Tab-separated table of C-alpha atoms in Angstrom:
chain	number	residue	atom	x	y	z
A	525	MET	CA	0.063	-0.002	0.005
A	526	VAL	CA	2.781	2.430	0.606
A	527	THR	CA	3.816	2.214	-2.989
A	528	ILE	CA	0.412	3.198	-4.090
A	529	ARG	CA	0.441	6.171	-1.812
A	530	THR	CA	3.825	7.214	-2.965
A	531	HIS	CA	2.629	7.036	-6.552
A	532	LYS	CA	-0.395	9.170	-5.755
A	533	ILE	CA	1.832	11.759	-4.027
A	534	ALA	CA	4.288	11.790	-7.068
A	535	ASP	CA	1.319	12.192	-9.385
A	536	GLN	CA	-0.001	15.069	-7.303
A	537	LEU	CA	3.400	16.819	-7.268
A	538	GLY	CA	3.828	16.304	-11.038
A	539	SER	CA	0.371	17.766	-11.533
A	540	LEU	CA	1.123	20.585	-9.212
A	541	GLY	CA	4.442	21.255	-10.930
A	542	GLU	CA	2.860	21.118	-14.315
A	543	PHE	CA	0.120	23.456	-13.230
A	544	ILE	CA	2.657	26.008	-11.779
A	545	ALA	CA	4.747	25.882	-14.985
A	546	SER	CA	1.646	26.361	-17.173
A	547	GLN	CA	0.527	29.312	-15.026
A	548	ARG	CA	4.046	30.827	-15.317
A	549	ARG	CA	4.083	30.479	-19.050
A	550	ALA	CA	0.562	32.027	-19.250
A	551	ALA	CA	1.723	34.961	-17.211
A	552	GLN	CA	4.636	35.215	-19.716
A	553	LEU	CA	7.210	34.915	-16.932
A	554	SER	CA	10.473	33.108	-17.304
A	555	LEU	CA	11.642	30.683	-14.542
A	556	ARG	CA	14.240	33.245	-13.476
A	557	GLN	CA	11.567	36.056	-13.356
A	558	LEU	CA	9.190	34.014	-11.195
A	559	ALA	CA	12.000	32.972	-8.919
A	560	ALA	CA	13.035	36.673	-8.420
A	561	GLN	CA	9.475	37.721	-7.774
A	562	THR	CA	8.887	35.048	-5.162
A	563	GLY	CA	12.358	34.929	-3.525
A	564	ILE	CA	12.530	31.215	-4.310
A	565	SER	CA	15.753	30.038	-5.815
A	566	ASN	CA	15.793	29.282	-9.562
A	567	PRO	CA	16.911	25.614	-9.093
A	568	TYR	CA	14.311	24.963	-6.364
A	569	LEU	CA	11.505	26.445	-8.482
A	570	SER	CA	12.677	24.285	-11.388
A	571	GLN	CA	12.583	21.167	-9.165
A	572	ILE	CA	8.983	22.085	-8.014
A	573	GLU	CA	7.841	22.497	-11.765
A	574	ARG	CA	9.396	19.040	-12.614
A	575	GLY	CA	7.666	17.416	-9.548
A	576	VAL	CA	10.978	16.548	-7.930
A	577	ARG	CA	10.346	18.714	-4.776
A	578	LYS	CA	7.278	19.255	-2.634
A	579	PRO	CA	6.889	22.883	-1.809
A	580	SER	CA	5.731	24.050	1.617
A	581	ALA	CA	2.490	26.011	2.083
A	582	GLU	CA	4.507	29.268	2.522
A	583	VAL	CA	6.284	28.703	-0.898
A	584	LEU	CA	2.887	27.940	-2.529
A	585	GLN	CA	1.573	31.065	-1.081
A	586	GLN	CA	4.419	33.128	-2.571
A	587	LEU	CA	3.861	31.394	-6.018
A	588	ALA	CA	0.157	32.102	-5.868
A	589	LYS	CA	0.772	35.705	-5.129
A	590	ALA	CA	3.252	36.096	-7.913
A	591	LEU	CA	1.125	34.173	-10.425
A	592	ARG	CA	-2.055	36.057	-9.374
A	593	ILE	CA	-4.038	32.865	-8.537
A	594	SER	CA	-5.771	31.563	-5.536
A	595	ALA	CA	-3.428	30.024	-2.925
A	596	GLU	CA	-6.220	27.540	-2.198
A	597	THR	CA	-5.926	26.289	-5.803
A	598	LEU	CA	-2.291	25.510	-5.168
A	599	TYR	CA	-3.029	23.941	-1.828
A	600	VAL	CA	-5.624	21.676	-3.241
A	601	ARG	CA	-3.313	20.576	-6.047
A	602	ALA	CA	-0.560	19.982	-3.515
A	603	GLY	CA	-2.893	17.797	-1.388
A	604	ILE	CA	-2.750	20.243	1.575
A	605	LEU	CA	-6.434	21.009	1.340
A	606	ASP	CA	-9.277	18.606	0.478
A	607	PRO	CA	-10.651	19.367	-2.871
A	608	ASP	CA	-14.277	18.485	-1.683
A	609	ASP	CA	-13.915	21.230	0.937
A	610	HIS	CA	-12.694	23.792	-1.628
A	611	PRO	CA	-14.180	23.141	-5.023
A	612	ALA	CA	-13.337	25.585	-7.765
A	613	THR	CA	-16.391	27.407	-9.046
A	614	SER	CA	-17.496	27.134	-12.607
A	615	VAL	CA	-17.036	30.919	-12.925
A	616	GLU	CA	-13.363	30.690	-11.728
A	617	MET	CA	-12.726	27.870	-14.133
A	618	ALA	CA	-14.302	29.703	-17.081
A	619	VAL	CA	-12.258	32.868	-16.361
A	620	LEU	CA	-9.036	30.843	-15.946
A	621	ALA	CA	-9.711	28.993	-19.293
A	622	ASP	CA	-10.471	32.209	-21.246
A	623	THR	CA	-7.604	33.009	-23.714
A	624	ALA	CA	-9.164	36.361	-24.790
A	625	ILE	CA	-7.946	38.125	-21.491
A	626	THR	CA	-4.599	38.419	-19.778
A	627	GLU	CA	-3.553	36.765	-16.530
A	628	ARG	CA	-3.743	40.036	-14.735
A	629	GLN	CA	-7.314	40.600	-16.011
A	630	LYS	CA	-8.295	37.036	-15.050
A	631	GLY	CA	-6.940	37.704	-11.492
A	632	VAL	CA	-9.050	40.885	-11.189
A	633	LEU	CA	-12.239	39.211	-12.334
A	634	ILE	CA	-11.778	36.355	-9.942
A	635	ASP	CA	-11.117	38.800	-7.110
A	636	VAL	CA	-14.252	40.806	-7.894
A	637	TYR	CA	-16.297	37.621	-8.169
A	638	THR	CA	-14.911	36.261	-4.888
A	639	SER	CA	-15.734	39.602	-3.115
A	640	PHE	CA	-19.313	39.342	-4.410
A	641	VAL	CA	-19.605	35.768	-3.085
A	642	LYS	CA	-18.246	36.671	0.307
A	643	GLU	CA	-20.532	39.706	0.584
A	644	ASN	CA	-23.557	37.516	-0.227
A	645	GLU	CA	-22.471	35.025	2.339
A	646	ARG	CA	-22.121	37.694	4.941
A	647	ASN	CA	-25.472	39.111	4.085
A	648	ALA	CA	-27.069	35.729	4.347
A	649	THR	CA	-25.597	34.996	7.710
A	650	ASN	CA	-26.833	38.447	8.896
A	651	GLY	CA	-30.391	37.633	7.747
A	652	GLN	CA	-30.313	40.333	5.093
A	653	THR	CA	-32.105	39.767	1.780
A	654	GLN	CA	-30.291	40.342	-1.407
A	655	LYS	CA	-31.337	43.582	-3.103
A	656	SER	CA	-29.697	45.208	-6.064
A	657	THR	CA	-28.533	48.806	-5.420
A	658	MET	CA	-27.755	49.395	-9.149
A	659	GLN	CA	-30.369	50.813	-11.448
A	660	PRO	CA	-30.331	50.804	-15.253
A	661	ALA	CA	-29.237	54.261	-16.604
A	662	SER	CA	-32.784	54.784	-17.930
A	663	GLU	CA	-34.301	54.605	-14.364
A	664	LYS	CA	-31.829	57.059	-12.808
A	665	GLU	CA	-33.454	60.109	-14.357
């Protein structure tokens, strides 16, 4: 059984490294540029991308910040968080998959969406009903 577990961990790390590498390329960053932005050594980052090393939660957080993606996404891919407890929303997946916008724009859209979701959760726990405060331009006159 230990062998099966080891393979699963190796598969997860490979998947994590591949994901980080694809996000880096999508952000149009070289390995050296990402290493400089995160304070992670170039060889260590290369090992993470190749699935040779398992990064700590702190390193994943630095990578997420530099790549402008959710740290939770990296934690789930690394096996730190349970994917059932932290599912990616279809909105987030659609934004990340969109090739018509830049990585920076994707990050902004996801941040705005996440803030709306959190606001609605706060309102729901406070017993407030959801009402739109925005009016169409034709009604403002």
